[in-house]
CSV table of C-alpha atoms and ligand atoms in Angstrom, one decimal:
chain,number,residue,atom,x,y,z
A,1,UNK,CA,14.8,14.8,-2.0
A,2,UNK,CA,13.4,11.9,-3.8
A,3,UNK,CA,15.0,13.1,-7.0
A,4,UNK,CA,18.3,11.9,-5.6
A,5,UNK,CA,17.0,8.4,-5.0
A,6,UNK,CA,19.7,6.3,-6.7
A,7,UNK,CA,18.9,3.7,-9.2
A,8,UNK,CA,20.3,0.8,-7.2
A,9,UNK,CA,17.4,1.2,-4.7
A,10,UNK,CA,14.9,0.5,-7.4
A,11,UNK,CA,16.8,-2.1,-9.3
A,12,UNK,CA,17.1,-4.0,-6.0
A,13,UNK,CA,13.5,-5.1,-6.0
A,14,UNK,CA,11.6,-7.2,-8.4
A,15,UNK,CA,10.5,-5.0,-11.2
A,16,UNK,CA,7.5,-6.8,-12.6
A,17,UNK,CA,7.4,-7.8,-16.2
A,18,UNK,CA,5.9,-4.5,-17.2
A,19,UNK,CA,9.3,-2.8,-17.2
A,20,UNK,CA,10.6,-5.2,-19.9
A,21,UNK,CA,11.7,-3.6,-23.1
A,22,UNK,CA,8.7,-4.3,-25.2
A,23,UNK,CA,7.8,-3.0,-28.6
A,24,UNK,CA,5.7,0.1,-28.8
A,25,UNK,CA,2.1,-0.9,-29.1
A,26,UNK,CA,-0.2,0.4,-31.8
A,27,UNK,CA,-2.6,2.1,-29.3
A,28,UNK,CA,-1.3,5.6,-29.1
A,29,UNK,CA,-1.9,8.5,-26.8
A,30,UNK,CA,-5.1,9.4,-25.1
A,31,UNK,CA,-6.3,12.4,-27.1
A,32,UNK,CA,-8.4,10.8,-29.8
A,33,UNK,CA,-11.4,9.2,-28.2
A,34,UNK,CA,-13.8,9.9,-25.4
A,35,UNK,CA,-15.9,12.9,-24.6
A,36,UNK,CA,-15.2,16.4,-23.3
A,37,UNK,CA,-17.7,16.2,-20.4
A,38,UNK,CA,-16.3,18.0,-17.4
A,39,UNK,CA,-19.6,18.4,-15.6
A,40,UNK,CA,-18.6,15.8,-13.1
A,41,UNK,CA,-16.1,13.2,-12.1
A,42,UNK,CA,-16.8,9.9,-10.4
A,43,UNK,CA,-13.8,8.9,-8.4
A,44,UNK,CA,-13.6,5.3,-7.3
A,45,UNK,CA,-11.4,4.2,-4.3
A,46,UNK,CA,-11.7,2.4,-1.0
A,47,UNK,CA,-10.9,5.3,1.2
A,48,UNK,CA,-14.1,5.5,3.2
A,49,UNK,CA,-12.8,4.6,6.6
A,50,UNK,CA,-11.5,6.6,9.5
A,51,UNK,CA,-8.1,7.9,8.7
A,52,UNK,CA,-7.8,7.1,5.0
A,53,UNK,CA,-10.8,9.2,4.0
A,54,UNK,CA,-9.2,12.4,5.4
A,55,UNK,CA,-6.5,12.5,2.7
A,56,UNK,CA,-9.1,12.1,-0.1
A,57,UNK,CA,-11.3,14.8,1.5
A,58,UNK,CA,-8.3,17.2,1.5
A,59,UNK,CA,-7.6,16.6,-2.2
A,60,UNK,CA,-11.3,16.7,-3.1
A,61,UNK,CA,-11.6,20.2,-1.5
A,62,UNK,CA,-8.6,21.5,-3.5
A,63,UNK,CA,-10.1,19.9,-6.7
A,64,UNK,CA,-13.4,21.6,-6.1
A,65,UNK,CA,-11.8,24.9,-5.6
A,66,UNK,CA,-9.9,24.6,-8.8
A,67,UNK,CA,-12.7,23.1,-10.8
A,68,UNK,CA,-15.9,24.9,-9.7
A,69,UNK,CA,-17.9,23.6,-12.6
A,70,UNK,CA,-17.1,19.9,-11.9
A,71,UNK,CA,-19.2,17.9,-9.5
A,72,UNK,CA,-17.0,15.5,-7.5
A,73,UNK,CA,-18.8,12.2,-7.0
A,74,UNK,CA,-17.1,10.1,-4.3
A,75,UNK,CA,-17.7,6.4,-5.3
A,76,UNK,CA,-15.5,5.0,-2.6
A,77,UNK,CA,-16.4,1.5,-1.4
A,78,UNK,CA,-15.5,0.5,2.2
A,79,UNK,CA,-13.1,-2.3,3.0
A,80,UNK,CA,-9.4,-1.9,3.8
A,81,UNK,CA,-6.9,-2.6,1.0
A,82,UNK,CA,-9.7,-2.6,-1.5
A,83,UNK,CA,-11.0,-6.1,-0.8
A,84,UNK,CA,-14.6,-5.2,-1.5
A,85,UNK,CA,-13.9,-2.3,-3.9
A,86,UNK,CA,-11.8,-4.3,-6.3
A,87,UNK,CA,-14.6,-6.9,-6.7
A,88,UNK,CA,-17.2,-4.2,-7.5
A,89,UNK,CA,-14.7,-2.5,-9.8
A,90,UNK,CA,-14.0,-5.7,-11.7
A,91,UNK,CA,-17.7,-6.2,-12.4
A,92,UNK,CA,-18.2,-2.6,-13.4
A,93,UNK,CA,-15.3,-2.8,-15.8
A,94,UNK,CA,-16.6,-6.1,-17.2
A,95,UNK,CA,-20.0,-4.5,-17.8
A,96,UNK,CA,-18.4,-1.5,-19.4
A,97,UNK,CA,-19.7,0.8,-16.7
A,98,UNK,CA,-16.4,2.3,-15.5
A,99,UNK,CA,-16.1,5.1,-13.1
A,100,UNK,CA,-14.3,8.2,-14.5
A,101,UNK,CA,-11.1,7.4,-12.5
A,102,UNK,CA,-10.2,4.5,-10.1
A,103,UNK,CA,-7.5,3.8,-7.6
A,104,UNK,CA,-5.0,1.1,-8.6
A,105,UNK,CA,-1.7,0.2,-7.2
A,106,UNK,CA,1.5,0.7,-9.2
A,107,UNK,CA,3.1,-2.5,-10.4
A,108,UNK,CA,1.5,-5.9,-11.1
A,109,UNK,CA,-2.0,-4.9,-10.2
A,110,UNK,CA,-2.0,-2.1,-12.8
A,111,UNK,CA,-0.5,-4.4,-15.3
A,112,UNK,CA,-3.6,-6.6,-15.0
A,113,UNK,CA,-5.9,-3.6,-16.0
A,114,UNK,CA,-3.6,-2.7,-18.8
A,115,UNK,CA,-3.5,-6.2,-20.3
A,116,UNK,CA,-7.2,-6.5,-20.0
A,117,UNK,CA,-7.5,-3.3,-22.1
A,118,UNK,CA,-9.4,-1.5,-19.4
A,119,UNK,CA,-7.4,1.7,-19.0
A,120,UNK,CA,-6.1,4.3,-21.4
A,121,UNK,CA,-2.5,5.3,-21.8
A,122,UNK,CA,-1.7,8.8,-20.4
A,123,UNK,CA,1.3,9.8,-22.4
A,124,UNK,CA,-0.2,13.0,-23.7
A,125,UNK,CA,-1.5,14.0,-20.3
A,126,UNK,CA,2.1,13.5,-19.0
A,127,UNK,CA,3.5,15.6,-21.8
A,128,UNK,CA,0.9,18.4,-21.5
A,129,UNK,CA,1.5,18.7,-17.8
A,130,UNK,CA,5.3,18.2,-17.9
A,131,UNK,CA,5.0,15.3,-15.5
A,132,UNK,CA,7.7,13.0,-16.7
A,133,UNK,CA,10.4,14.8,-14.9
A,134,UNK,CA,8.5,15.3,-11.6
A,135,UNK,CA,8.3,11.6,-10.8
A,136,UNK,CA,11.2,9.2,-10.1
A,137,UNK,CA,12.0,7.5,-13.4
A,138,UNK,CA,11.8,4.1,-11.6
A,139,UNK,CA,8.3,4.7,-10.4
A,140,UNK,CA,7.3,5.6,-13.9
A,141,UNK,CA,8.6,2.2,-15.0
A,142,UNK,CA,6.2,0.6,-12.6
A,143,UNK,CA,3.2,2.2,-14.3
A,144,UNK,CA,4.4,1.8,-17.9
A,145,UNK,CA,3.8,-0.9,-20.4
A,146,UNK,CA,5.1,-1.2,-23.9
A,147,UNK,CA,6.4,2.3,-23.8
A,148,UNK,CA,3.2,3.9,-22.5
A,149,UNK,CA,2.4,5.4,-19.1
A,150,UNK,CA,-0.9,4.3,-17.6
A,151,UNK,CA,-1.6,5.9,-14.2
A,152,UNK,CA,-0.9,8.9,-12.0
A,153,UNK,CA,0.7,8.0,-8.6
A,154,UNK,CA,-0.2,10.1,-5.6
A,155,UNK,CA,1.9,8.6,-2.9
A,156,UNK,CA,4.3,6.1,-1.5
A,157,UNK,CA,3.2,4.0,1.5
A,158,UNK,CA,5.2,1.8,3.7
A,159,UNK,CA,3.8,-1.6,4.6
A,160,UNK,CA,6.4,-2.8,7.0
A,161,UNK,CA,5.5,-0.9,10.1
A,162,UNK,CA,5.2,-2.1,13.7
A,163,UNK,CA,2.9,0.0,15.9
A,164,UNK,CA,3.1,-0.7,19.6
A,165,UNK,CA,1.9,0.5,23.0
A,166,UNK,CA,4.9,1.6,25.1
A,167,UNK,CA,3.1,1.1,28.4
A,168,UNK,CA,2.1,-2.5,27.7
A,169,UNK,CA,5.7,-3.3,26.6
A,170,UNK,CA,6.9,-1.8,29.8
A,171,UNK,CA,4.5,-4.0,31.8
A,172,UNK,CA,5.8,-7.0,29.9
A,173,UNK,CA,9.4,-6.1,30.7
A,174,UNK,CA,10.2,-5.3,27.1
A,175,UNK,CA,12.7,-2.5,26.8
A,176,UNK,CA,12.6,-1.8,23.0
A,177,UNK,CA,10.9,-2.8,19.8
A,178,UNK,CA,11.9,-6.3,18.6
A,179,UNK,CA,14.5,-6.3,15.9
A,180,UNK,CA,14.2,-9.8,14.6
A,181,UNK,CA,11.5,-12.4,14.2
A,182,UNK,CA,12.8,-14.6,17.1
A,183,UNK,CA,12.9,-11.5,19.3
A,184,UNK,CA,9.3,-10.7,18.2
A,185,UNK,CA,8.1,-14.1,19.1
A,186,UNK,CA,9.7,-13.9,22.5
A,187,UNK,CA,8.1,-10.5,23.1
A,188,UNK,CA,4.6,-11.8,22.1
A,189,UNK,CA,5.1,-14.6,24.6
A,190,UNK,CA,6.2,-12.1,27.3
A,191,UNK,CA,3.1,-10.0,26.7
A,192,UNK,CA,0.9,-13.0,27.0
A,193,UNK,CA,2.5,-14.3,30.2
A,194,UNK,CA,2.9,-11.0,32.0
A,195,UNK,CA,-0.1,-8.9,31.0
A,196,UNK,CA,-3.8,-9.3,30.3
A,197,UNK,CA,-3.4,-7.6,26.9
A,198,UNK,CA,-3.6,-9.0,23.4
A,199,UNK,CA,-0.1,-9.6,22.1
A,200,UNK,CA,-0.7,-8.8,18.4
A,201,UNK,CA,-4.0,-7.5,17.1
A,202,UNK,CA,-5.3,-8.6,13.7
A,203,UNK,CA,-8.3,-7.4,11.7
A,204,UNK,CA,-10.1,-8.7,8.7
A,205,UNK,CA,-8.5,-11.6,6.8
A,206,UNK,CA,-6.5,-9.4,4.5
A,207,UNK,CA,-4.5,-8.1,7.5
A,208,UNK,CA,-3.2,-11.7,7.9
A,209,UNK,CA,-2.0,-11.5,4.3
A,210,UNK,CA,-0.3,-8.2,5.2
A,211,UNK,CA,1.3,-9.9,8.2
A,212,UNK,CA,2.5,-12.7,6.0
A,213,UNK,CA,4.4,-10.4,3.7
A,214,UNK,CA,6.1,-8.8,6.7
A,215,UNK,CA,7.1,-12.2,8.2
A,216,UNK,CA,8.5,-13.3,4.9
A,217,UNK,CA,10.5,-10.1,4.5
A,218,UNK,CA,11.7,-10.3,8.1
A,219,UNK,CA,12.7,-13.9,8.0
A,220,UNK,CA,14.0,-14.3,4.4
A,221,UNK,CA,15.7,-11.0,4.0
A,222,UNK,CA,15.2,-8.4,1.2
A,223,UNK,CA,16.9,-10.2,-1.6
A,224,UNK,CA,15.2,-13.6,-1.0
A,225,UNK,CA,11.9,-11.8,-0.6
A,226,UNK,CA,12.3,-9.9,-3.8
A,227,UNK,CA,13.3,-13.2,-5.6
A,228,UNK,CA,9.9,-14.7,-4.7
A,229,UNK,CA,8.2,-12.6,-7.3
A,230,UNK,CA,10.4,-13.6,-10.2
A,231,UNK,CA,9.3,-16.2,-12.7
A,232,UNK,CA,10.1,-19.7,-11.5
A,233,UNK,CA,10.6,-18.6,-7.9
A,234,UNK,CA,11.1,-21.3,-5.4
A,235,UNK,CA,8.6,-21.2,-2.5
A,236,UNK,CA,9.4,-24.8,-1.4
A,237,UNK,CA,12.8,-24.0,0.3
A,238,UNK,CA,13.6,-24.9,3.9
A,239,UNK,CA,14.0,-21.1,4.6
A,240,UNK,CA,10.4,-20.7,3.5
A,241,UNK,CA,9.2,-23.6,5.7
A,242,UNK,CA,11.0,-21.9,8.6
A,243,UNK,CA,9.4,-18.5,7.8
A,244,UNK,CA,5.9,-20.1,7.6
A,245,UNK,CA,6.4,-21.9,10.9
A,246,UNK,CA,7.3,-18.5,12.4
A,247,UNK,CA,4.2,-17.1,10.8
A,248,UNK,CA,2.1,-19.9,12.4
A,249,UNK,CA,3.7,-19.2,15.8
A,250,UNK,CA,3.0,-15.5,15.5
A,251,UNK,CA,-0.6,-16.1,14.6
A,252,UNK,CA,-1.0,-18.0,17.9
A,253,UNK,CA,-0.7,-14.7,19.7
A,254,UNK,CA,-3.2,-12.8,17.7
A,255,UNK,CA,-6.8,-12.0,18.2
A,256,UNK,CA,-8.7,-12.0,14.9
A,257,UNK,CA,-11.2,-9.2,15.2
A,258,UNK,CA,-14.5,-9.4,13.4
A,259,UNK,CA,-14.0,-8.7,9.7
A,260,UNK,CA,-16.2,-5.6,10.2
A,261,UNK,CA,-13.5,-3.9,12.3
A,262,UNK,CA,-11.1,-4.1,9.5
A,263,UNK,CA,-7.6,-2.7,10.0
A,264,UNK,CA,-8.8,0.3,11.9
A,265,UNK,CA,-10.2,-1.9,14.7
A,266,UNK,CA,-7.0,-3.8,15.1
A,267,UNK,CA,-4.8,-0.7,15.0
A,268,UNK,CA,-7.0,1.1,17.5
A,269,UNK,CA,-6.6,-1.7,20.0
A,270,UNK,CA,-2.9,-0.6,20.3
A,271,UNK,CA,-3.6,3.1,21.0
A,272,UNK,CA,-6.5,2.2,23.3
A,273,UNK,CA,-4.1,0.1,25.4
A,274,UNK,CA,-5.7,-3.2,24.6
A,275,UNK,CA,-3.1,-4.8,22.3
A,276,UNK,CA,0.7,-4.5,22.5
A,277,UNK,CA,1.5,-4.7,18.8
A,278,UNK,CA,-0.1,-4.3,15.4
A,279,UNK,CA,1.6,-4.7,12.0
A,280,UNK,CA,0.0,-2.4,9.5
A,281,UNK,CA,1.0,0.1,6.7
A,282,UNK,CA,1.6,3.7,7.6
A,283,UNK,CA,-2.0,4.7,6.8
A,284,UNK,CA,-2.4,3.7,10.4
A,285,UNK,CA,-0.4,6.8,11.4
A,286,UNK,CA,-2.9,9.2,9.8
A,287,UNK,CA,-5.7,7.4,11.6
A,288,UNK,CA,-3.9,7.6,14.9
A,289,UNK,CA,-2.9,11.3,14.8
A,290,UNK,CA,-5.5,13.0,12.7
A,291,UNK,CA,-8.1,15.1,14.6
A,292,UNK,CA,-11.4,13.6,15.6
A,293,UNK,CA,-13.9,12.6,14.4
A,294,UNK,CA,-12.1,10.6,11.6
A,295,UNK,CA,-8.7,10.5,13.3
A,296,UNK,CA,-8.1,9.3,16.9
A,297,UNK,CA,-6.1,12.4,17.9
A,298,UNK,CA,-3.5,10.2,19.7
A,299,UNK,CA,0.0,11.2,20.7
A,300,UNK,CA,3.1,9.6,19.3
A,301,UNK,CA,5.4,8.3,22.1
A,302,UNK,CA,2.7,8.5,24.8
A,303,UNK,CA,-0.2,6.5,23.2
A,304,UNK,CA,1.9,4.6,20.6
A,305,UNK,CA,5.3,4.2,19.1
A,306,UNK,CA,6.6,2.8,15.8
A,307,UNK,CA,9.4,0.7,14.4
A,308,UNK,CA,10.1,-1.2,11.2
A,309,UNK,CA,8.6,-4.7,11.5
A,310,UNK,CA,11.1,-7.2,13.0
A,311,UNK,CA,14.0,-8.0,10.8
A,312,UNK,CA,13.2,-5.4,8.1
A,313,UNK,CA,15.0,-2.3,9.3
A,314,UNK,CA,16.6,-0.5,6.3
A,315,UNK,CA,14.1,-1.8,3.8
A,316,UNK,CA,11.0,0.1,2.6
A,317,UNK,CA,8.3,-2.5,1.8
A,318,UNK,CA,6.7,0.0,-0.5
A,319,UNK,CA,3.5,0.5,-2.5
A,320,UNK,CA,2.0,3.4,-4.4
A,321,UNK,CA,-1.6,4.4,-4.9
A,322,UNK,CA,-2.3,5.7,-8.4
A,323,UNK,CA,-5.3,6.9,-10.3
A,324,UNK,CA,-6.3,5.8,-13.8
A,325,UNK,CA,-8.3,6.8,-16.9
A,326,UNK,CA,-10.6,3.9,-17.7
A,327,UNK,CA,-11.5,3.3,-21.3
A,328,UNK,CA,-15.0,4.7,-21.9
A,329,UNK,CA,-15.0,7.0,-18.8
A,330,UNK,CA,-18.3,8.9,-19.1
A,331,UNK,CA,-16.8,12.2,-18.0
A,332,UNK,CA,-13.4,12.0,-19.6
A,333,UNK,CA,-12.6,15.7,-19.2
A,334,UNK,CA,-13.6,15.6,-15.6
A,335,UNK,CA,-11.3,12.6,-15.1
A,336,UNK,CA,-8.4,14.4,-16.6
A,337,UNK,CA,-9.0,17.4,-14.3
A,338,UNK,CA,-9.0,14.9,-11.4
A,339,UNK,CA,-5.7,13.3,-12.6
A,340,UNK,CA,-4.2,16.8,-12.8
A,341,UNK,CA,-5.1,17.4,-9.1
A,342,UNK,CA,-3.7,14.0,-8.2
A,343,UNK,CA,-0.4,14.8,-10.0
A,344,UNK,CA,0.0,18.2,-8.6
A,345,UNK,CA,2.4,19.2,-5.9
A,346,UNK,CA,-0.4,21.0,-3.9
A,347,UNK,CA,-2.7,18.0,-4.2
A,348,UNK,CA,-0.1,15.6,-3.0
A,349,UNK,CA,1.0,17.8,-0.2
A,350,UNK,CA,-2.6,18.1,1.0
A,351,UNK,CA,-3.2,14.4,0.7
A,352,UNK,CA,-0.1,12.7,2.1
A,353,UNK,CA,0.3,14.3,5.5
A,354,UNK,CA,-3.2,13.2,6.3
A,355,UNK,CA,-2.8,9.8,4.7
A,356,UNK,CA,0.4,8.9,6.5
A,357,UNK,CA,2.3,8.5,3.3
A,358,UNK,CA,5.0,10.5,1.4
A,359,UNK,CA,4.4,12.1,-2.0
A,360,UNK,CA,5.2,10.3,-5.2
A,361,UNK,CA,6.5,13.5,-6.7
A,362,UNK,CA,10.1,14.5,-6.1
A,363,UNK,CA,9.5,18.1,-5.2
A,364,UNK,CA,7.3,17.9,-2.1
A,365,UNK,CA,7.3,20.7,0.5
A,366,UNK,CA,9.7,19.0,3.0
A,367,UNK,CA,8.5,21.1,5.9
A,368,UNK,CA,5.2,19.2,5.8
A,369,UNK,CA,7.0,16.0,6.6
A,370,UNK,CA,9.2,17.3,9.4
A,371,UNK,CA,7.7,15.9,12.5
A,372,UNK,CA,6.7,12.5,14.0
A,373,UNK,CA,6.5,9.4,11.8
A,374,UNK,CA,6.2,11.5,8.6
A,375,UNK,CA,9.7,12.9,9.2
A,376,UNK,CA,11.0,9.3,9.6
A,377,UNK,CA,9.2,8.1,6.5
A,378,UNK,CA,10.4,11.0,4.4
A,379,UNK,CA,14.0,10.5,5.5
A,380,UNK,CA,13.9,6.8,5.0
A,381,UNK,CA,12.3,7.0,1.6
A,382,UNK,CA,14.9,9.5,0.4
A,383,UNK,CA,17.9,7.8,2.0
A,384,UNK,CA,20.0,6.3,-0.8
A,385,UNK,CA,21.0,3.4,1.5
A,386,UNK,CA,17.4,2.3,2.0
A,387,UNK,CA,16.6,-0.9,0.2
A,388,UNK,CA,13.3,-1.5,-1.6
A,389,UNK,CA,11.0,-4.5,-1.6
A,390,UNK,CA,7.5,-4.4,-3.2
A,391,UNK,CA,4.4,-5.1,-1.2
A,392,UNK,CA,2.7,-8.2,-2.7
A,393,UNK,CA,-0.6,-7.6,-0.9
A,394,UNK,CA,-0.8,-4.0,-2.0
A,395,UNK,CA,-0.3,-4.7,-5.7
A,396,UNK,CA,3.3,-4.2,-6.5
A,397,UNK,CA,4.6,-7.6,-7.4
A,398,UNK,CA,1.8,-10.3,-7.4
A,399,UNK,CA,-0.6,-10.7,-10.3
A,400,UNK,CA,-4.3,-10.5,-9.2
A,401,UNK,CA,-4.4,-14.3,-9.7
A,402,UNK,CA,-1.5,-15.0,-7.4
A,403,UNK,CA,-2.8,-12.4,-4.9
A,404,UNK,CA,-6.2,-14.2,-4.8
A,405,UNK,CA,-4.6,-17.6,-4.5
A,406,UNK,CA,-2.4,-16.5,-1.6
A,407,UNK,CA,-5.4,-15.0,0.1
A,408,UNK,CA,-7.3,-18.3,-0.3
A,409,UNK,CA,-4.3,-20.2,1.1
A,410,UNK,CA,-4.1,-17.9,4.1
A,411,UNK,CA,-7.8,-18.1,4.8
A,412,UNK,CA,-7.6,-21.9,4.8
A,413,UNK,CA,-4.5,-21.8,7.0
A,414,UNK,CA,-6.3,-19.5,9.6
A,415,UNK,CA,-8.8,-22.4,10.0
A,416,UNK,CA,-6.5,-25.4,9.7
A,417,UNK,CA,-3.2,-24.0,11.0
A,418,UNK,CA,-1.5,-26.6,8.7
A,419,UNK,CA,1.8,-25.1,7.7
A,420,UNK,CA,2.6,-27.9,5.2
A,421,UNK,CA,-0.6,-27.3,3.3
A,422,UNK,CA,0.0,-23.5,3.4
A,423,UNK,CA,3.4,-24.0,1.8
A,424,UNK,CA,2.2,-26.3,-0.9
A,425,UNK,CA,-0.6,-23.9,-1.8
A,426,UNK,CA,1.8,-21.0,-1.9
A,427,UNK,CA,4.1,-23.1,-4.2
A,428,UNK,CA,1.1,-23.7,-6.5
A,429,UNK,CA,0.1,-20.0,-6.4
A,430,UNK,CA,3.5,-19.0,-7.6
A,431,UNK,CA,3.5,-21.6,-10.3
A,432,UNK,CA,0.1,-20.5,-11.6
A,433,UNK,CA,0.7,-16.8,-11.2
A,434,UNK,CA,0.8,-16.1,-14.9
A,435,UNK,CA,4.0,-14.1,-14.5
B,1,GAL,C1,-3.9,-0.1,0.7
B,1,GAL,C2,-3.9,1.3,0.0
B,1,GAL,C3,-3.7,2.3,1.1
B,1,GAL,C4,-4.7,2.1,2.2
B,1,GAL,C5,-4.8,0.7,2.7
B,1,GAL,C6,-5.8,0.3,3.7
B,1,GAL,O1,-4.0,-1.1,-0.3
B,1,GAL,O2,-2.8,1.4,-0.9
B,1,GAL,O3,-3.9,3.6,0.5
B,1,GAL,O4,-5.9,2.5,1.8
B,1,GAL,O5,-4.9,-0.2,1.6
B,1,GAL,O6,-7.1,0.4,3.2
């Protein structure tokens, strides 16, 4: 069980500044302001697409059953990893038109909302629902600031997953998933030379950012990757130059799909027998195996297989989706009812098997994670020997500023293919990260 997760796994990765021992702030619990309107709840996320919407739908159905008087308004905005949703959210928050609850990643991303004074602390909600003991202490640290807790995590996702088509690998003479970046590059070359398939599928631009975090982790190793997110981190090292050259080499074997196909289009290319490999978080698993029409109803081992991304075995490149209570939420009581659903064992056990993630709570029904990839993920997550690294693209350890700057650098690189420029822009992004 997650409860046995030892401290060293969490202390191994860069805990963002929010975990620092800071004085208690004057803004207290969440009981004093707001309204008691429970007539509806507007829930903002980016789970609209095939696969990821299934988890939300399952939790929504349970919520509606338990809260018959509350109308669930799904304000999800399309765009994998929240690229579009976060821009819309930022302007709504700026204009003081917040939804009742919005999805935010645990870690640095949440810290940005906290520091901007956009979300309420949830201490009394945690106390009232006895939640402090059901989450791992170290996850609570990732959603706490100045002694207050600010969100309700629903899951743990894994970013460093390689999905591949076993038949194409066979055609290319590859016997097993690549275990290192050099092996990966050799395999991509073999697919290109020996088959007519795309070696590595890529979707919208953010999937190239996602690929970057995986190449950095695979090439630099867990400790050096985690060190990148500490204040004063050195992005100019020769090891980084090598990793970025490998990234440039890998990019040569990709087909960048139209932005509109997003991650789903790129992942689907693998199970449809068009691409050999895809690197994507484990939300791809839900998409692959969930029943039609949202899922692709594909079979593990026949239509696709999985492995940790090259060079990252033994490390969970983690991220956690959590929900918040924005300041000025128009239906505050509705929002608290939604957060209760998100925090519940039933809600999480309905959501996660469909989403391809494991529950954030420590007391999940293990039998629901006992087959296929979910079994692997559950065991890996709860294995004390597993190391942790935080996903920068999915909010754990890069501030929004650094996140945007890296995305800009990657976007320019995809045009120019200039590794030197990419590195100097990444160095500048780290320097100006505000961390
Ligand atoms: C991540 C999010 C996941 C999944 C993915 C693709 O940022 O945490 O839950 O939705 O984006 O959209």
